[in-house]
Amino acid sequence: MKIKTKISSLFGLLLGTILLMGAFACITVYQQKVSTERILKDNYHSVTYAQQMLSATNIYYTDSVNSLKNFRENLALQKKNVTEQEERMMTERLESRFNAFLAQPTTTNMLQLHEAINTIIRLNTNAIYYKSEQASDSAKTALLWTILMALLCAGVATFMQIHFPKSLSSPIQKLIEGITEIANGHYGKRLEFAEDAEFAPVATSFNHMTEQLALYEESNMARIIAAKQYLETVVRAINKPILGLNQQQEILFANTALSNLINLPEDKLVGQSALALSVNNDLLRRLVKGMPENGGSEKEPLKIYADNKESYFEVHYLKLADEYGTVVMLNDVTKFKELDNAKTNFISVISHELKTPISAILMSLQLLEDKRIGTLSDEQQELAKSIGDNSDRLLKITGELLKMTQVESGSLQLSPKVTKPIELIEYAIKATHVLAERFECNIEVEYPTEKMPKLFVDSEKIAWVITNLLGNAIHYSPQHGRIIIGARQTENRIEIYVRDFGKGIDPRYHDTIFERYFRVPGTKVQGSGLGLAISKDFVEAHGGNIRVESEIGKGSCFIVTLDSM
């Protein structure tokens, strides 16, 4: 049956029930009305007429004219309203007694007349009582039938409430279930409705759609399998170790290079839990447990000892879209690491070798400047000064190179001790006071408070950092420039800052100035480009950080942040 027909039937049934209840109520009310009118017409009027006649006889001896007139009028009305059995005979007897009273108005005849009137009153009063009982019984019967009709209507309404919503929603529920099955990938689901149902065209279209989806899934699955095989071939052909994991840390794929590296057969990797396998495999455990949540690369190369030699790998974690998993790629950087170590060793050797001739040049220069040996001309003094400046510059560069090689080779040794921030500041000021006087710079110290915590650092290396920053500030400040150095506390950390009011640093170079050998383009101040890089390494070795705040034309502020005690 169509939904339209079901709804029409529902409303038709409801309308029929309402009309039935209305008709029954109208009939019942009408019957009660008829019963009441019959009692009023048949008996109540007779009682009234009789009582009027009785009243008329009571005033006969005082007002006979009106008495007889009223009596005759009510007697005439009573004769026309005879409704009960024996009432006509009683009315005729009343009329006979009235005529007898008129002939002889004695007390005896009056009493007989009263008796005849009372007989009519009793007859109609009994009739009223009897008919009232009948009306009451009819009302009770009507009430019973009304209750039965109400129960019948309630049953019909309950049946419609239970049956019709289910009947109407059943096709929709079937459609929802079908759509849910399709959403879950069950393309074999089909809908079936009667041909004359409204949802029959919908079911036909739905079934056609599922057939097309099933065909598409089959063709799409074939393409996915082909793409998977192609991907597996490519992954196996890559000579870099590659590992694919899903969200549950299960291994999706692993190439031969990775299998050889972690010393596990490829067929025992795919489909297995990487966490379970890592329990007995140190290298796999380091790869799995070191994965960052959002992907990225490890800062330091992964060191592996295999085949009686050390190998180094850069580890990259590629996070797949929609968090489907992670691809781990290892890049062998052993050759680059060996070249880097060779470079570090070479620089270290060269730096040590350069120190000897530089020291000899400085000693020879001191002998030349000794007036006991002889006095130099102005031109000779200028040459000697140039030789000294360049020698000092070379000595500084070799010192920076030696510090850099210590950091790169991992041989940087820290000797921490308790140090006050002001001691580091005062050391840097003393170490650069000659340079400050030469450039006529004014150094202002913002002394830390007495309650400022102390530092537990290698005072020699941190002092070198502060000295380097203060020397840079002097070099990059204009003549008669102003420099501020100080310290402040931020929560449980200490910040030592050096601020100059030179030309400033372009914001795009704020990170790169801490890289080795980098110099801001257009810089005229001579240097090796290693000072800030070494400073960064020294500070980070203490668990701190160094940063710059600068704007073009407003100077620069270098800030060293260290943990307080």
Coordinates of C-alpha atoms in Angstrom, one line a residue, residues 24-499:
F24 CA -23.9 8.5 19.7
A25 CA -23.6 11.6 21.9
C26 CA -26.3 13.4 20.0
I27 CA -28.7 10.4 20.2
T28 CA -28.1 10.0 23.9
V29 CA -28.7 13.7 24.6
Y30 CA -31.8 13.7 22.4
Q31 CA -33.3 10.7 24.2
Q32 CA -32.7 12.4 27.6
K33 CA -34.3 15.5 26.3
V34 CA -37.4 13.6 25.1
S35 CA -37.7 11.8 28.4
T36 CA -37.5 15.1 30.4
E37 CA -40.1 16.8 28.1
R38 CA -42.5 13.8 28.4
I39 CA -42.3 13.9 32.2
L40 CA -42.9 17.6 32.1
K41 CA -45.8 17.5 29.7
D42 CA -47.5 14.3 30.8
N43 CA -47.4 14.5 34.6
Y44 CA -45.9 17.7 35.9
H45 CA -48.6 19.7 34.3
S46 CA -51.4 17.4 35.7
V47 CA -49.9 17.8 39.2
T48 CA -49.9 21.6 38.7
Y49 CA -53.5 21.7 37.5
A50 CA -54.6 19.5 40.4
Q51 CA -52.8 21.7 42.9
Q52 CA -54.4 24.8 41.4
M53 CA -57.8 23.2 41.7
L54 CA -57.1 22.3 45.3
S55 CA -56.1 25.9 46.0
A56 CA -59.3 27.2 44.3
T57 CA -61.5 25.0 46.7
N58 CA -59.7 26.4 49.7
I59 CA -60.9 30.0 48.9
Y60 CA -64.4 29.0 47.9
Y61 CA -66.0 30.2 51.1
T62 CA -64.3 33.6 50.9
D63 CA -64.2 34.2 47.1
S64 CA -66.6 31.8 45.4
V65 CA -66.6 33.6 42.1
N66 CA -62.8 33.4 41.5
S67 CA -62.7 30.0 43.1
L68 CA -65.1 28.5 40.7
K69 CA -63.5 30.3 37.7
N70 CA -60.0 29.0 38.5
F71 CA -61.3 25.5 39.2
R72 CA -63.2 25.3 35.9
E73 CA -60.1 26.6 34.0
N74 CA -57.7 24.0 35.5
L75 CA -60.3 21.3 35.2
A76 CA -60.6 22.0 31.5
L77 CA -56.8 21.9 31.1
Q78 CA -56.6 18.6 33.1
K79 CA -59.2 17.0 30.8
K80 CA -57.0 17.8 27.8
N81 CA -53.8 16.4 29.6
V82 CA -54.9 12.9 30.4
T83 CA -51.8 10.7 29.9
E84 CA -51.9 7.9 32.4
Q85 CA -54.1 4.9 32.7
E86 CA -57.2 5.4 35.0
E87 CA -56.4 9.2 34.8
R88 CA -59.5 9.8 32.5
M89 CA -61.7 7.9 34.9
M90 CA -60.3 9.9 37.9
T91 CA -60.8 13.1 35.9
E92 CA -64.4 12.2 35.2
R93 CA -65.0 11.3 38.9
L94 CA -63.5 14.7 39.8
E95 CA -65.8 16.5 37.4
S96 CA -68.8 14.5 38.9
R97 CA -67.8 15.4 42.5
F98 CA -67.4 19.0 41.4
N99 CA -70.9 19.1 40.0
A100 CA -72.2 17.5 43.1
F101 CA -70.5 20.1 45.2
L102 CA -72.0 22.9 43.1
A103 CA -75.5 21.3 43.6
Q104 CA -75.0 21.0 47.4
P105 CA -71.8 22.9 48.7
T106 CA -71.6 20.8 51.8
T107 CA -68.5 19.9 53.8
T108 CA -68.9 16.2 52.8
N109 CA -69.0 17.0 49.1
M110 CA -65.9 19.3 49.7
L111 CA -64.0 16.5 51.3
Q112 CA -64.9 14.1 48.5
L113 CA -63.8 16.7 46.0
H114 CA -60.5 17.1 47.8
E115 CA -60.1 13.3 47.8
A116 CA -60.7 13.1 44.0
I117 CA -58.0 15.9 43.4
N118 CA -55.5 14.2 45.6
T119 CA -56.1 10.9 43.8
I120 CA -55.0 12.6 40.5
I121 CA -52.0 14.2 42.3
R122 CA -50.9 10.9 43.7
L123 CA -51.3 9.2 40.3
N124 CA -49.1 11.7 38.5
T125 CA -46.6 11.9 41.3
N126 CA -46.1 8.2 41.1
A127 CA -45.8 8.4 37.4
I128 CA -43.2 11.2 37.7
Y129 CA -41.2 9.0 40.1
Y130 CA -41.5 5.9 37.8
K131 CA -40.5 7.8 34.7
S132 CA -37.6 9.5 36.5
E133 CA -36.3 6.0 37.5
Q134 CA -36.6 5.0 33.8
A135 CA -34.7 8.2 32.7
S136 CA -32.0 7.4 35.3
D137 CA -31.7 3.9 34.0
S138 CA -31.5 5.2 30.5
A139 CA -28.7 7.7 31.6
K140 CA -26.8 4.8 33.2
T141 CA -27.2 2.8 30.1
A142 CA -26.1 5.7 27.9
L143 CA -23.1 6.3 30.2
L144 CA -22.1 2.6 29.9
W145 CA -22.4 2.7 26.1
T146 CA -20.4 6.0 26.1
I147 CA -17.6 4.3 28.1
L148 CA -17.7 1.4 25.7
M149 CA -17.5 3.7 22.7
A150 CA -14.7 5.6 24.3
L151 CA -12.7 2.4 24.9
L152 CA -13.4 1.3 21.4
C153 CA -12.1 4.7 20.0
A154 CA -9.1 4.5 22.4
G155 CA -8.3 1.0 21.1
V156 CA -8.6 2.2 17.5
A157 CA -6.4 5.2 18.3
T158 CA -3.8 3.0 20.0
F159 CA -3.8 0.6 17.1
M160 CA -3.2 3.4 14.7
Q161 CA -0.5 4.9 16.9
I162 CA 1.4 1.6 17.0
H163 CA 0.8 0.3 13.5
F164 CA 0.8 3.4 11.3
P165 CA 4.1 5.1 12.4
K166 CA 5.9 1.7 12.0
S167 CA 4.2 1.2 8.7
L168 CA 5.1 4.7 7.5
S169 CA 8.7 4.6 8.8
S170 CA 9.5 1.1 7.8
P171 CA 10.5 2.0 4.2
I172 CA 12.6 4.9 5.4
Q173 CA 14.3 2.7 8.0
K174 CA 15.1 0.1 5.3
L175 CA 16.6 2.9 3.2
I176 CA 18.7 4.2 6.1
E177 CA 20.0 0.7 6.8
G178 CA 20.9 0.3 3.1
I179 CA 22.8 3.6 3.1
T180 CA 24.6 2.6 6.3
E181 CA 25.7 -0.7 4.7
I182 CA 27.0 1.1 1.6
A183 CA 28.9 3.6 3.8
N184 CA 30.5 0.6 5.5
G185 CA 31.6 -0.8 2.2
H186 CA 29.1 -3.6 1.9
Y187 CA 28.1 -3.0 -1.7
G188 CA 26.1 -6.3 -2.0
K189 CA 23.2 -4.7 -0.1
R190 CA 19.9 -4.5 -2.0
L191 CA 16.5 -2.9 -1.3
E192 CA 13.1 -4.5 -2.1
F193 CA 9.7 -2.8 -2.1
A194 CA 6.3 -3.5 -3.6
E195 CA 6.0 -2.2 -7.2
D196 CA 3.2 0.1 -6.2
A197 CA 5.1 1.7 -3.2
E198 CA 6.4 5.2 -3.4
F199 CA 9.9 3.9 -2.5
A200 CA 10.0 1.5 -5.4
P201 CA 11.8 3.9 -7.7
V202 CA 14.2 4.9 -4.9
A203 CA 14.9 1.2 -4.3
T204 CA 15.6 0.7 -8.0
S205 CA 18.0 3.6 -8.2
F206 CA 19.6 2.5 -4.9
N207 CA 20.2 -1.0 -6.2
H208 CA 21.6 0.4 -9.5
M209 CA 24.0 2.6 -7.5
T210 CA 25.2 -0.3 -5.4
E211 CA 25.8 -2.4 -8.5
Q212 CA 27.9 0.5 -10.0
L213 CA 29.8 0.9 -6.7
A214 CA 30.6 -2.8 -6.6
L215 CA 31.9 -2.7 -10.1
Y216 CA 33.9 0.4 -9.3
E217 CA 35.3 -1.2 -6.1
E218 CA 36.4 -4.2 -8.1
S219 CA 38.2 -2.1 -10.7
N220 CA 39.6 0.3 -8.1
M221 CA 40.8 -2.6 -6.0
A222 CA 42.7 -3.9 -9.0
R223 CA 44.3 -0.5 -9.5
I224 CA 45.2 -0.3 -5.8
I225 CA 46.8 -3.7 -5.9
A226 CA 48.8 -2.8 -9.0
A227 CA 49.9 0.5 -7.3
K228 CA 50.8 -1.4 -4.2
Q229 CA 53.0 -3.8 -6.2
Y230 CA 54.5 -1.0 -8.1
L231 CA 55.3 0.8 -4.8
E232 CA 56.8 -2.3 -3.2
T233 CA 59.0 -2.7 -6.3
V234 CA 60.2 0.9 -6.0
V235 CA 60.8 0.6 -2.3
R236 CA 62.8 -2.6 -2.7
A237 CA 64.9 -0.9 -5.5
I238 CA 65.9 2.0 -3.3
N239 CA 69.2 1.4 -1.6
K240 CA 68.3 3.6 1.4
P241 CA 66.7 1.8 4.4
I242 CA 62.9 2.5 4.4
L243 CA 60.3 1.4 6.9
G244 CA 56.6 2.0 6.7
L245 CA 54.3 1.9 9.8
N246 CA 50.6 2.4 10.3
Q247 CA 48.8 4.1 13.2
Q248 CA 49.1 0.9 15.3
Q249 CA 52.9 0.7 14.8
E250 CA 52.5 -2.3 12.6
I251 CA 55.0 -2.7 9.8
L252 CA 53.4 -2.1 6.3
F253 CA 56.6 -2.5 4.3
A254 CA 60.4 -2.6 4.7
N255 CA 63.0 -2.8 1.9
T256 CA 66.1 -5.0 1.8
A257 CA 68.4 -2.3 2.9
L258 CA 66.5 -1.9 6.2
S259 CA 66.2 -5.6 6.6
N260 CA 70.0 -6.0 6.4
L261 CA 70.6 -3.0 8.6
I262 CA 68.4 -4.3 11.5
N263 CA 69.4 -7.9 10.8
L264 CA 65.9 -9.3 10.4
P265 CA 64.4 -11.0 7.3
E266 CA 61.9 -9.0 5.4
D267 CA 59.2 -11.7 5.5
K268 CA 59.4 -11.5 9.3
L269 CA 58.9 -7.8 9.4
V270 CA 55.8 -7.0 7.2
G271 CA 52.5 -7.3 9.2
Q272 CA 54.3 -7.6 12.6
S273 CA 54.1 -5.1 15.4
A274 CA 57.2 -2.9 15.4
L275 CA 56.9 -2.4 19.2
A276 CA 56.9 -6.2 19.8
L277 CA 59.9 -6.7 17.5
S278 CA 61.8 -3.8 19.0
V279 CA 62.0 -5.6 22.4
N280 CA 64.8 -7.8 21.1
N281 CA 66.2 -5.4 18.5
D282 CA 68.0 -2.3 19.8
L283 CA 68.2 -0.5 16.4
L284 CA 64.5 -0.9 15.7
R285 CA 63.7 0.2 19.2
R286 CA 65.6 3.4 18.7
L287 CA 63.8 4.1 15.4
V288 CA 60.3 3.4 16.8
K289 CA 60.6 5.1 20.2
G290 CA 62.3 8.2 18.8
M291 CA 59.5 9.1 16.4
P292 CA 58.2 12.7 16.7
E293 CA 54.4 13.1 16.7
N294 CA 54.4 15.5 13.7
G295 CA 57.3 14.0 11.7
G296 CA 60.7 15.6 11.2
S297 CA 64.3 14.6 11.5
E298 CA 66.6 13.7 14.3
K299 CA 69.1 16.4 15.2
E300 CA 72.0 14.1 15.4
P301 CA 72.9 11.3 13.1
L302 CA 72.2 7.8 14.3
K303 CA 75.5 6.0 15.1
I304 CA 75.6 2.3 14.2
Y305 CA 78.4 -0.1 14.7
A306 CA 78.3 -2.9 12.1
D307 CA 80.7 -4.9 10.0
N308 CA 83.6 -3.8 12.3
K309 CA 83.1 -0.1 11.5
E310 CA 81.0 2.8 12.6
S311 CA 78.3 4.1 10.3
Y312 CA 76.2 7.2 10.6
F313 CA 72.6 7.6 9.3
E314 CA 70.3 10.7 9.2
V315 CA 66.8 9.6 10.3
H316 CA 63.8 11.3 8.7
Y317 CA 60.2 10.7 9.8
L318 CA 57.6 11.4 7.1
K319 CA 54.1 11.7 8.6
L320 CA 51.4 10.5 6.1
A321 CA 48.3 12.6 5.5
D322 CA 45.2 12.0 7.7
E323 CA 47.5 10.3 10.2
Y324 CA 47.5 7.0 8.3
G325 CA 51.0 6.2 9.5
T326 CA 54.7 7.1 9.3
V327 CA 57.5 6.4 6.8
V328 CA 61.0 6.2 8.3
M329 CA 63.9 6.9 6.0
L330 CA 67.6 6.5 6.8
N331 CA 70.2 8.3 4.8
D332 CA 73.7 7.0 5.1
V333 CA 76.0 10.0 5.9
T334 CA 79.0 8.0 6.9
K335 CA 81.2 9.4 4.1
F336 CA 80.2 12.9 4.9
K337 CA 80.8 12.3 8.6
E338 CA 84.3 11.0 7.8
L339 CA 85.0 14.0 5.7
D340 CA 83.7 16.3 8.4
N341 CA 86.0 14.6 11.0
A342 CA 88.9 14.9 8.6
K343 CA 88.1 18.6 8.1
T344 CA 87.9 19.1 11.9
N345 CA 91.2 17.3 12.5
F346 CA 92.8 19.3 9.7
I347 CA 91.7 22.6 11.1
S348 CA 92.8 21.6 14.6
V349 CA 96.3 20.6 13.3
I350 CA 96.6 23.8 11.2
S351 CA 95.4 25.9 14.1
H352 CA 98.1 24.4 16.4
E353 CA 100.7 24.8 13.7
L354 CA 99.8 28.4 13.1
K355 CA 100.1 29.3 16.7
T356 CA 103.9 28.8 16.7
P357 CA 104.8 31.2 13.8
I358 CA 102.3 33.7 15.0
S359 CA 103.8 33.6 18.5
A360 CA 107.3 34.0 16.9
I361 CA 106.1 37.0 14.9
L362 CA 104.6 38.7 18.1
M363 CA 107.9 38.1 20.0
S364 CA 109.9 39.5 17.1
L365 CA 107.6 42.5 17.0
Q366 CA 108.1 43.1 20.7
L367 CA 111.9 43.1 20.1
L368 CA 111.5 45.6 17.2
E369 CA 109.5 47.9 19.4
D370 CA 112.0 47.7 22.3
K371 CA 113.8 51.2 22.3
R372 CA 116.9 49.6 23.8
I373 CA 117.6 48.0 20.5
G374 CA 116.8 51.1 18.5
T375 CA 114.2 53.7 17.6
L376 CA 111.8 53.0 14.7
S377 CA 110.8 55.7 12.3
D378 CA 107.2 56.7 12.0
E379 CA 106.8 54.6 8.9
Q380 CA 108.4 51.6 10.6
Q381 CA 106.2 52.1 13.7
E382 CA 103.1 52.1 11.4
L383 CA 104.3 48.9 9.7
A384 CA 105.0 47.3 13.1
K385 CA 101.5 48.3 14.3
S386 CA 99.9 46.8 11.2
I387 CA 101.9 43.6 11.8
G388 CA 100.8 43.4 15.4
D389 CA 97.1 44.0 14.5
N390 CA 97.1 41.3 11.9
S391 CA 99.0 38.9 14.2
D392 CA 96.5 39.5 16.9
R393 CA 93.7 38.9 14.4
L394 CA 95.3 35.7 13.3
L395 CA 95.8 34.6 16.8
K396 CA 92.2 35.2 17.6
I397 CA 91.1 33.3 14.5
T398 CA 93.2 30.3 15.4
G399 CA 91.8 30.4 18.9
E400 CA 88.3 30.4 17.6
L401 CA 89.1 27.6 15.2
L402 CA 90.5 25.5 18.1
K403 CA 87.3 26.1 20.1
M404 CA 85.2 25.1 17.1
T405 CA 87.1 21.9 16.6
Q406 CA 86.6 21.0 20.3
V407 CA 82.8 21.4 19.8
E408 CA 82.7 19.5 16.5
S409 CA 84.8 16.6 17.8
G410 CA 82.8 16.3 20.9
S411 CA 85.8 16.9 23.1
L412 CA 84.4 20.0 24.6
Q413 CA 85.0 19.7 28.4
L414 CA 83.0 21.8 30.8
S415 CA 84.2 22.7 34.3
P416 CA 81.1 24.2 36.0
K417 CA 81.3 26.1 39.2
V418 CA 79.1 28.5 41.1
T419 CA 79.4 31.9 39.5
K420 CA 77.6 35.3 40.0
P421 CA 76.2 36.9 36.9
I422 CA 78.0 40.2 37.8
E423 CA 81.4 38.4 37.8
L424 CA 80.9 37.4 34.2
I425 CA 79.8 40.9 33.2
E426 CA 82.8 42.6 35.0
Y427 CA 85.2 40.1 33.3
A428 CA 83.9 41.0 29.9
I429 CA 84.2 44.7 30.6
K430 CA 87.8 44.4 31.8
A431 CA 88.7 42.2 28.8
T432 CA 87.3 44.8 26.3
H433 CA 88.1 48.1 28.0
V434 CA 91.1 48.8 25.7
L435 CA 88.9 48.2 22.7
A436 CA 86.1 50.4 24.1
E437 CA 88.6 53.2 24.7
R438 CA 89.9 52.9 21.2
F439 CA 86.4 53.3 19.7
E440 CA 85.5 55.8 22.5
C441 CA 82.4 53.8 23.5
N442 CA 80.5 54.3 26.7
I443 CA 79.6 51.0 28.4
E444 CA 76.7 51.2 30.9
V445 CA 76.1 48.4 33.3
E446 CA 72.7 47.5 34.6
Y447 CA 73.7 45.7 37.8
P448 CA 71.6 42.8 38.8
T449 CA 69.9 42.8 42.2
E450 CA 71.6 41.3 45.3
K451 CA 68.9 38.6 45.5
M452 CA 69.5 37.3 41.9
P453 CA 70.3 33.6 42.0
K454 CA 73.8 32.4 41.0
L455 CA 74.8 30.3 38.0
F456 CA 76.4 26.9 37.9
V457 CA 78.4 27.2 34.7
D458 CA 81.9 26.9 33.2
S459 CA 82.7 30.5 34.0
E460 CA 85.7 30.6 31.5
K461 CA 83.5 29.7 28.5
I462 CA 80.5 31.8 29.4
A463 CA 82.8 34.7 30.1
W464 CA 84.3 34.2 26.7
V465 CA 80.7 34.3 25.2
I466 CA 79.9 37.6 27.0
T467 CA 83.2 39.1 26.0
N468 CA 82.7 38.1 22.4
L469 CA 79.2 39.7 22.4
L470 CA 80.5 42.9 24.1
G471 CA 83.4 43.1 21.6
N472 CA 81.0 42.7 18.7
A473 CA 78.8 45.5 20.2
I474 CA 81.9 47.8 20.3
H475 CA 82.9 47.0 16.7
Y476 CA 79.4 47.6 15.4
S477 CA 78.7 50.8 17.4
P478 CA 79.4 54.3 16.1
Q479 CA 82.2 56.3 17.6
H480 CA 81.1 57.7 21.0
G481 CA 78.4 55.1 21.0
R482 CA 76.5 53.8 23.9
I483 CA 76.4 50.1 25.0
I484 CA 74.3 48.5 27.8
I485 CA 75.2 45.3 29.5
G486 CA 73.3 43.7 32.4
A487 CA 71.4 40.7 33.8
R488 CA 67.9 40.0 34.9
Q489 CA 65.9 37.1 36.3
T490 CA 62.9 35.6 34.4
E491 CA 61.2 32.9 36.6
N492 CA 64.0 30.3 37.2
R493 CA 66.3 31.5 34.5
I494 CA 69.0 34.3 34.2
E495 CA 69.3 36.5 31.1
I496 CA 72.6 38.3 30.4
Y497 CA 72.1 40.8 27.7
V498 CA 74.3 43.2 25.6
R499 CA 72.6 46.0 23.7

